[in-house]
Short mmCIF file of C-alpha atoms in Angstrom, two decimals:
data_model
loop_
_atom_site.label_atom_id
_atom_site.label_comp_id
_atom_site.label_asym_id
_atom_site.label_seq_id
_atom_site.Cartn_x
_atom_site.Cartn_y
_atom_site.Cartn_z
CA UNK A 1 -0.25 -0.15 0.02
CA UNK A 2 1.71 2.89 -1.22
CA UNK A 3 0.22 6.39 -0.14
CA UNK A 4 2.96 8.80 -1.52
CA UNK A 5 1.21 11.40 -3.80
CA UNK A 6 1.52 11.48 -7.63
CA UNK A 7 2.71 14.33 -9.58
CA UNK A 8 -0.70 15.28 -10.31
CA UNK A 9 -2.02 15.11 -6.69
CA UNK A 10 0.87 17.14 -5.99
CA UNK A 11 0.25 19.46 -8.28
CA UNK A 12 -3.65 19.45 -7.06
CA UNK A 13 -2.52 20.57 -3.78
CA UNK A 14 -0.09 23.12 -4.94
CA UNK A 15 -2.78 24.92 -6.73
CA UNK A 16 -5.47 24.41 -4.36
CA UNK A 17 -2.94 26.21 -2.03
CA UNK A 18 -2.39 29.10 -4.69
CA UNK A 19 -6.10 29.52 -4.72
CA UNK A 20 -6.93 30.04 -1.18
CA UNK A 21 -4.25 32.59 -0.78
CA UNK A 22 -5.23 34.22 -3.53
CA UNK A 23 -9.06 34.16 -3.75
CA UNK A 24 -10.30 33.19 -0.16
CA UNK A 25 -7.61 34.39 2.12
CA UNK A 26 -8.32 38.15 1.36
CA UNK A 27 -12.15 37.67 1.39
CA UNK A 28 -11.93 36.12 5.68
CA UNK A 29 -9.30 38.61 6.29
CA UNK A 30 -11.59 41.71 4.96
CA UNK A 31 -14.64 40.60 7.20
CA UNK A 32 -15.07 42.41 10.39
CA UNK A 33 -14.54 40.14 13.54
CA UNK A 34 -17.60 37.82 14.16
CA UNK A 35 -19.11 38.52 10.59
CA UNK A 36 -20.36 35.36 8.42
CA UNK A 37 -19.48 35.38 4.99
CA UNK A 38 -22.64 35.84 2.91
CA UNK A 39 -24.36 33.97 -0.11
CA UNK A 40 -22.45 36.16 -3.06
CA UNK A 41 -19.31 35.91 -0.78
CA UNK A 42 -19.47 31.92 -0.88
CA UNK A 43 -20.84 31.94 -4.59
CA UNK A 44 -17.44 34.05 -5.67
CA UNK A 45 -15.22 31.25 -3.56
CA UNK A 46 -17.12 28.49 -5.28
CA UNK A 47 -16.22 30.15 -8.36
CA UNK A 48 -12.51 30.17 -7.70
CA UNK A 49 -12.31 26.51 -5.88
CA UNK A 50 -14.92 25.18 -9.43
CA UNK A 51 -11.59 24.28 -11.62
CA UNK A 52 -10.20 22.05 -8.79
CA UNK A 53 -13.22 20.29 -8.68
CA UNK A 54 -13.81 21.08 -5.42
CA UNK A 55 -17.86 21.08 -6.43
CA UNK A 56 -17.58 18.32 -8.35
CA UNK A 57 -15.67 16.17 -5.52
CA UNK A 58 -16.26 12.50 -6.61
CA UNK A 59 -19.67 12.49 -8.36
CA UNK A 60 -18.97 11.05 -12.02
CA UNK A 61 -17.98 13.20 -15.06
CA UNK A 62 -21.02 11.49 -16.57
CA UNK A 63 -23.01 13.17 -13.91
CA UNK A 64 -21.21 16.53 -14.69
CA UNK A 65 -19.11 16.09 -11.65
CA UNK A 66 -15.52 16.13 -11.05
CA UNK A 67 -14.97 12.30 -11.18
CA UNK A 68 -12.18 12.60 -8.36
CA UNK A 69 -11.18 9.26 -6.37
CA UNK A 70 -12.13 9.45 -2.27
CA UNK A 71 -8.00 10.19 -1.68
CA UNK A 72 -7.96 12.90 -4.51
CA UNK A 73 -10.91 14.65 -3.35
CA UNK A 74 -9.51 14.11 0.31
CA UNK A 75 -6.08 15.56 -0.56
CA UNK A 76 -7.98 18.61 -1.99
CA UNK A 77 -9.44 19.26 1.36
CA UNK A 78 -6.09 18.74 2.98
CA UNK A 79 -4.85 21.65 1.13
CA UNK A 80 -7.72 23.85 1.28
CA UNK A 81 -7.24 23.51 4.97
CA UNK A 82 -4.34 25.66 4.50
CA UNK A 83 -6.20 29.12 5.25
CA UNK A 84 -8.38 30.93 7.44
CA UNK A 85 -11.60 29.16 5.82
CA UNK A 86 -12.66 25.93 7.01
CA UNK A 87 -13.75 24.52 3.23
CA UNK A 88 -14.94 20.77 4.19
CA UNK A 89 -17.19 18.57 1.77
CA UNK A 90 -20.38 20.14 0.10
CA UNK A 91 -22.61 17.02 0.99
CA UNK A 92 -26.05 17.30 -1.35
CA UNK A 93 -24.27 16.58 -4.93
CA UNK A 94 -22.61 13.13 -3.77
CA UNK A 95 -26.47 12.25 -1.91
CA UNK A 96 -28.20 13.70 -4.69
CA UNK A 97 -25.95 11.72 -7.41
CA UNK A 98 -26.43 8.69 -5.52
CA UNK A 99 -30.24 8.28 -4.84
CA UNK A 100 -31.72 11.17 -7.44
CA UNK A 101 -33.77 9.69 -10.54
CA UNK A 102 -32.57 11.22 -13.84
CA UNK A 103 -34.42 14.38 -13.56
CA UNK A 104 -33.89 14.92 -10.13
CA UNK A 105 -30.29 14.92 -11.28
CA UNK A 106 -30.73 16.68 -14.40
CA UNK A 107 -32.54 19.63 -12.29
CA UNK A 108 -30.24 19.96 -9.59
CA UNK A 109 -26.46 19.17 -10.37
CA UNK A 110 -25.77 21.44 -12.97
CA UNK A 111 -26.51 24.53 -10.75
CA UNK A 112 -24.51 22.83 -7.73
CA UNK A 113 -21.89 22.43 -9.76
CA UNK A 114 -21.27 25.52 -11.20
CA UNK A 115 -21.90 27.29 -7.38
CA UNK A 116 -25.18 28.82 -8.38
CA UNK A 117 -26.49 27.11 -5.53
CA UNK A 118 -25.08 26.92 -2.23
CA UNK A 119 -26.39 23.67 -0.42
CA UNK A 120 -26.26 21.78 2.93
CA UNK A 121 -27.21 18.63 4.68
CA UNK A 122 -29.72 19.11 7.82
CA UNK A 123 -29.51 16.60 9.76
CA UNK A 124 -29.41 17.31 13.69
CA UNK A 125 -32.14 18.82 15.85
CA UNK A 126 -31.86 19.94 19.13
CA UNK A 127 -32.79 16.89 21.22
CA UNK A 128 -30.99 14.21 18.34
CA UNK A 129 -27.56 14.25 16.56
CA UNK A 130 -25.98 10.86 16.40
CA UNK A 131 -28.96 9.26 17.80
CA UNK A 132 -31.45 9.57 14.73
CA UNK A 133 -34.26 7.76 16.53
CA UNK A 134 -34.92 11.22 18.40
CA UNK A 135 -35.42 12.95 15.34
CA UNK A 136 -38.74 14.76 15.58
CA UNK A 137 -38.88 16.65 12.42
CA UNK A 138 -41.98 15.52 10.07
CA UNK A 139 -43.32 15.29 7.07
CA UNK A 140 -46.65 14.29 6.21
CA UNK A 141 -48.08 13.75 2.89
CA UNK A 142 -50.77 16.39 1.88
CA UNK A 143 -51.94 15.58 -1.77
CA UNK A 144 -48.84 16.03 -3.71
CA UNK A 145 -46.86 17.40 -1.14
CA UNK A 146 -44.97 16.55 1.96
CA UNK A 147 -46.04 19.48 4.94
CA UNK A 148 -42.57 19.61 7.15
CA UNK A 149 -42.57 20.68 10.65
CA UNK A 150 -39.61 20.77 12.86
CA UNK A 151 -36.51 22.18 13.91
CA UNK A 152 -33.14 21.53 13.00
CA UNK A 153 -29.77 22.79 14.52
CA UNK A 154 -26.02 23.67 14.03
CA UNK A 155 -26.37 23.33 10.63
CA UNK A 156 -23.98 24.50 8.52
CA UNK A 157 -24.52 26.96 6.07
CA UNK A 158 -27.90 26.50 7.19
CA UNK A 159 -28.20 30.47 7.01
CA UNK A 160 -27.33 31.11 3.37
CA UNK A 161 -27.92 28.13 1.73
CA UNK A 162 -30.21 28.18 -1.26
CA UNK A 163 -31.08 24.18 -1.03
CA UNK A 164 -30.60 21.51 1.29
CA UNK A 165 -31.15 17.59 1.51
CA UNK A 166 -33.50 17.09 4.89
CA UNK A 167 -33.78 14.14 6.97
CA UNK A 168 -37.14 13.71 8.09
CA UNK A 169 -39.38 11.19 9.98
CA UNK A 170 -42.42 10.24 7.18
CA UNK A 171 -43.66 7.36 9.17
CA UNK A 172 -43.78 4.84 12.28
CA UNK A 173 -42.22 1.77 12.45
CA UNK A 174 -43.62 0.92 15.65
CA UNK A 175 -42.23 0.14 18.97
CA UNK A 176 -40.54 3.90 18.93
CA UNK A 177 -38.75 3.36 15.96
CA UNK A 178 -39.03 6.38 13.25
CA UNK A 179 -39.00 5.71 9.40
CA UNK A 180 -37.00 8.32 7.78
CA UNK A 181 -37.07 9.70 4.08
CA UNK A 182 -34.30 12.62 2.06
CA UNK A 183 -36.31 15.39 0.55
CA UNK A 184 -34.59 18.19 -1.30
CA UNK A 185 -35.74 21.55 0.09
CA UNK A 186 -35.04 24.79 -1.95
CA UNK A 187 -35.48 27.95 -0.12
CA UNK A 188 -37.44 29.96 -2.72
CA UNK A 189 -40.14 27.34 -3.22
CA UNK A 190 -40.26 25.98 0.22
CA UNK A 191 -38.73 28.79 2.83
CA UNK A 192 -37.71 28.18 5.92
CA UNK A 193 -36.68 30.24 8.64
CA UNK A 194 -33.30 30.42 9.91
CA UNK A 195 -31.23 32.00 13.51
CA UNK A 196 -27.57 32.13 13.38
CA UNK A 197 -25.64 30.26 16.25
CA UNK A 198 -22.47 31.40 17.40
CA UNK A 199 -19.88 28.70 17.90
CA UNK A 200 -16.23 28.07 19.28
CA UNK A 201 -14.64 27.67 15.66
CA UNK A 202 -15.47 28.69 12.11
CA UNK A 203 -16.48 31.65 12.59
CA UNK A 204 -16.89 33.31 9.33
CA UNK A 205 -19.44 30.17 8.41
CA UNK A 206 -22.96 30.21 9.02
CA UNK A 207 -23.81 27.60 11.80
CA UNK A 208 -28.13 28.10 11.66
CA UNK A 209 -30.87 26.53 13.45
CA UNK A 210 -34.09 26.11 11.08
CA UNK A 211 -37.50 26.26 11.90
CA UNK A 212 -39.92 24.80 9.60
CA UNK A 213 -43.84 25.13 10.42
CA UNK A 214 -46.18 24.05 7.62
CA UNK A 215 -43.66 24.48 4.92
CA UNK A 216 -44.98 22.63 1.74
CA UNK A 217 -42.49 20.79 -0.15
CA UNK A 218 -43.01 18.65 -3.82
CA UNK A 219 -43.44 14.81 -3.75
CA UNK A 220 -41.05 14.62 -6.44
CA UNK A 221 -38.55 16.41 -4.09
CA UNK A 222 -38.02 13.01 -2.50
CA UNK A 223 -34.66 11.20 -2.88
CA UNK A 224 -34.74 7.50 -2.79
CA UNK A 225 -37.00 4.97 -1.19
CA UNK A 226 -39.33 6.68 1.26
CA UNK A 227 -38.48 5.28 4.91
CA UNK A 228 -34.49 4.60 4.24
CA UNK A 229 -33.35 7.54 4.93
CA UNK A 230 -31.48 6.45 7.87
CA UNK A 231 -29.95 3.74 6.33
CA UNK A 232 -28.80 5.94 3.39
CA UNK A 233 -27.58 8.32 6.01
CA UNK A 234 -25.38 5.92 7.33
CA UNK A 235 -23.73 4.81 4.02
CA UNK A 236 -22.91 8.20 3.12
CA UNK A 237 -21.64 9.55 6.25
CA UNK A 238 -18.29 7.06 6.33
CA UNK A 239 -16.98 9.20 3.52
CA UNK A 240 -17.87 12.57 5.17
CA UNK A 241 -16.40 11.48 8.37
CA UNK A 242 -12.55 10.43 6.33
CA UNK A 243 -13.05 13.95 4.92
CA UNK A 244 -13.26 15.23 8.05
CA UNK A 245 -10.28 13.42 9.23
CA UNK A 246 -7.86 14.43 6.32
CA UNK A 247 -9.35 18.06 6.59
CA UNK A 248 -8.38 18.37 10.37
CA UNK A 249 -4.95 16.84 9.31
CA UNK A 250 -4.44 19.95 7.30
CA UNK A 251 -5.33 22.66 9.60
CA UNK A 252 -3.29 21.02 11.99
CA UNK A 253 -0.25 21.15 10.28
CA UNK A 254 -0.84 24.58 8.89
CA UNK A 255 -0.30 25.42 12.68
CA UNK A 256 2.48 23.26 13.25
CA UNK A 257 4.02 25.03 10.23
CA UNK A 258 3.75 28.43 11.77
CA UNK A 259 4.91 26.98 14.65
CA UNK A 260 8.51 25.66 13.00
CA UNK A 261 8.86 29.05 11.01
CA UNK A 262 8.35 30.75 14.68
CA UNK A 263 10.55 28.85 16.25
CA UNK A 264 13.45 29.76 13.63
CA UNK A 265 12.99 33.19 13.74
CA UNK A 266 12.59 33.84 17.50
CA UNK A 267 15.49 34.05 19.74
CA UNK A 268 15.71 33.49 23.62
CA UNK A 269 18.98 33.65 25.57
CA UNK A 270 21.47 34.00 22.33
CA UNK A 271 19.83 31.61 20.44
CA UNK A 272 16.82 30.50 18.26
CA UNK A 273 14.04 28.57 19.73
CA UNK A 274 14.67 25.73 17.39
CA UNK A 275 18.00 25.01 19.14
CA UNK A 276 16.16 24.10 22.37
CA UNK A 277 15.75 20.34 22.89
CA UNK A 278 12.13 21.09 24.81
CA UNK A 279 11.22 22.83 21.42
CA UNK A 280 12.43 20.11 19.18
CA UNK A 281 10.82 16.95 21.07
CA UNK A 282 8.01 18.51 21.74
CA UNK A 283 7.68 19.65 17.39
CA UNK A 284 8.80 16.33 16.79
CA UNK A 285 6.31 14.13 18.68
CA UNK A 286 3.42 16.57 16.79
CA UNK A 287 4.72 15.93 13.60
CA UNK A 288 4.87 12.22 14.16
CA UNK A 289 1.44 12.25 15.54
CA UNK A 290 -0.14 13.94 12.76
CA UNK A 291 1.45 12.15 10.33
CA UNK A 292 0.20 8.61 11.86
CA UNK A 293 -3.18 10.21 11.68
CA UNK A 294 -3.12 11.25 8.05
CA UNK A 295 -2.36 7.83 7.10
CA UNK A 296 -4.92 6.43 9.08
CA UNK A 297 -7.47 8.82 6.88
CA UNK A 298 -5.97 7.76 3.73
CA UNK A 299 -6.15 4.22 4.32
CA UNK A 300 -9.63 4.97 5.29
CA UNK A 301 -10.25 6.89 2.00
CA UNK A 302 -8.19 4.05 -0.13
CA UNK A 303 -10.82 1.58 0.82
CA UNK A 304 -13.98 3.72 0.04
CA UNK A 305 -12.22 3.63 -3.04
CA UNK A 306 -12.26 -0.16 -3.11
CA UNK A 307 -15.93 0.10 -2.56
CA UNK A 308 -15.43 -1.29 0.80
CA UNK A 309 -17.84 -0.61 3.66
CA UNK A 310 -15.41 0.24 6.38
CA UNK A 311 -16.89 1.94 9.94
CA UNK A 312 -14.35 1.11 11.87
CA UNK A 313 -11.37 2.30 9.66
CA UNK A 314 -13.23 5.59 9.35
CA UNK A 315 -14.36 5.66 12.97
CA UNK A 316 -10.69 5.31 14.21
CA UNK A 317 -9.60 8.04 11.40
CA UNK A 318 -12.17 10.50 12.63
CA UNK A 319 -11.37 10.56 16.18
CA UNK A 320 -7.76 10.26 16.07
CA UNK A 321 -7.25 12.67 13.66
CA UNK A 322 -9.45 15.31 15.14
CA UNK A 323 -8.28 15.08 18.56
CA UNK A 324 -4.36 14.73 17.43
CA UNK A 325 -4.99 17.83 15.40
CA UNK A 326 -6.24 19.48 18.85
CA UNK A 327 -3.25 18.55 20.43
CA UNK A 328 -0.78 19.42 17.80
CA UNK A 329 -2.25 22.94 17.80
CA UNK A 330 -1.84 22.80 21.52
CA UNK A 331 1.88 21.98 21.10
CA UNK A 332 2.17 24.90 18.42
CA UNK A 333 0.60 27.18 20.64
CA UNK A 334 3.22 26.31 23.64
CA UNK A 335 5.76 26.63 21.40
CA UNK A 336 4.87 30.11 19.98
CA UNK A 337 4.04 31.38 23.53
CA UNK A 338 2.08 34.30 24.37
CA UNK A 339 2.47 35.19 20.41
CA UNK A 340 0.15 31.57 19.89
CA UNK A 341 -2.08 32.82 22.02
CA UNK A 342 -3.15 35.92 19.79
CA UNK A 343 -5.28 36.17 17.00
CA UNK A 344 -2.56 37.76 15.08
CA UNK A 345 -0.78 34.15 15.11
CA UNK A 346 -3.58 32.16 13.84
CA UNK A 347 -2.66 29.20 15.27
CA UNK A 348 -5.40 29.52 18.38
CA UNK A 349 -8.23 30.09 15.29
CA UNK A 350 -6.64 26.37 13.99
CA UNK A 351 -7.48 25.29 17.48
CA UNK A 352 -10.96 26.47 17.85
CA UNK A 353 -11.57 24.93 14.18
CA UNK A 354 -9.95 21.33 15.22
CA UNK A 355 -12.10 21.09 18.35
CA UNK A 356 -15.28 21.92 16.24
CA UNK A 357 -14.31 19.04 14.18
CA UNK A 358 -14.14 16.96 16.81
CA UNK A 359 -18.11 16.77 17.20
CA UNK A 360 -18.91 17.50 13.78
CA UNK A 361 -20.29 14.14 11.63
CA UNK A 362 -19.98 12.25 15.11
CA UNK A 363 -18.62 12.79 18.35
CA UNK A 364 -15.21 11.06 19.54
CA UNK A 365 -17.09 8.97 21.72
CA UNK A 366 -19.13 8.11 19.07
CA UNK A 367 -16.78 6.89 16.99
CA UNK A 368 -15.11 4.84 19.77
CA UNK A 369 -18.37 3.32 19.91
CA UNK A 370 -18.61 2.23 16.49
CA UNK A 371 -15.04 0.97 16.69
CA UNK A 372 -16.29 -1.14 19.94
CA UNK A 373 -19.27 -2.45 17.88
CA UNK A 374 -17.38 -4.03 14.83
CA UNK A 375 -14.24 -5.41 17.34
CA UNK A 376 -16.60 -6.96 19.45
CA UNK A 377 -19.77 -8.01 17.55
CA UNK A 378 -22.32 -6.27 19.89
CA UNK A 379 -23.40 -2.13 19.89
CA UNK A 380 -23.56 -0.28 22.90
CA UNK A 381 -26.70 1.24 21.51
CA UNK A 382 -29.05 0.24 19.67
#
C-alpha cells in the first residue's frame, strides 16, 4: 500500500493552496470580527474553487461532476485547509447523485456544480444528533406535497443555503422506531426560517437553527425510497467522516508550520527557539502523531475507493485525526508562547476549528463506540 502522492496529486494541492491564498484568504480577512460570509461571497469563492474539482467532488463525470477518487478529494480538502476558512465537503451533490432519479439529477446537479446554488445537509436537531431515533422533524403527505414541521440545529451554511437535503421522519415502524426519508428542499420554493448560532470555531461560516412550520415540499423532491433515509445517511456518512479526518490534519499541519517558522525566527537566551531540545522534542512528537493520523485517514479513503464499507477504519481515522489535530495545535501554541495565543498568529483559530471537527459528523465518543461495536460484534447502543 503506497500513499506517496503522484505528481498530479502534488500539483492539485499546490494549485489549491495558491487559490486559497489568492481568492479565499483576502475575502475572509476583510470580514469584520464575528461576521459571517454572505451568499454572494460564498458564490465567489465557489467560482474560484470550481476548476479544482471542489464542487464536483467524487460525482462521476458522466453526471457532470469532477469524477475524483475519495483519496484525491481528501487531498484537495487537506490543501484547502491551509488558510483561514474551513472548506469542507459539500454533501448534497454526492447524495443527489447517489439517490436521485435522472430528472432530479438534471434539475439540481448542474446548478450545484456551477456554484449557482449553495447547499447543505440538515440532519441534527436540538434533541437528536447521532441518535437518529430522536428525530422529530416530520413530513406528512398532503396531496401531491409533504408538509414539513420541525427544527434542525447546528446546520452548517444553513443561514445562506439555497438548497438542502433534509432528513425527516416520514412514518413510524412501531416500538418508537421512526422511518426516515430524505427530501430536497429549495428555499425559493419552500422557504424556511433560520437563526444564526455562535460557535467556538469556524467563525466566518454560518451555523444556523432552521425552523419548518407547515413548509410545503413537492413529493417529486423525495430522494430515494421513502423510509430508508437513516440507512442512506449511515452509508454516506463514512466518506464525510474520512474527509473530516484529513481536513483536521490539514488545519493542524498549518498550525505546526507556523510554529516551526516561529521557532526558527524567535530568539531566547541568545539562540533561536529551534535549538532548544524541549522545542525540538515537542515538535517532533507532534509531527509524528500528525503523520500517523494522516496515514490512517488516507487508508480509510483508499478503502472507500475500493468500494468497501469500513465503519471501524473511518471511525478510527475520524476520532484519532481530530483529537490529534487539537493536540498538535496546543503544542504549536505552547512553542510560540504568548504570541501563539494571539489572534494575529492564527494558531488559536486552528485550535478552535479543530475542536469543532471533533464533534462535527459524530463525536469522538460515538466514533469509539462504532469501533467497539465492530471489534466486539455487539453495540453499546441500538
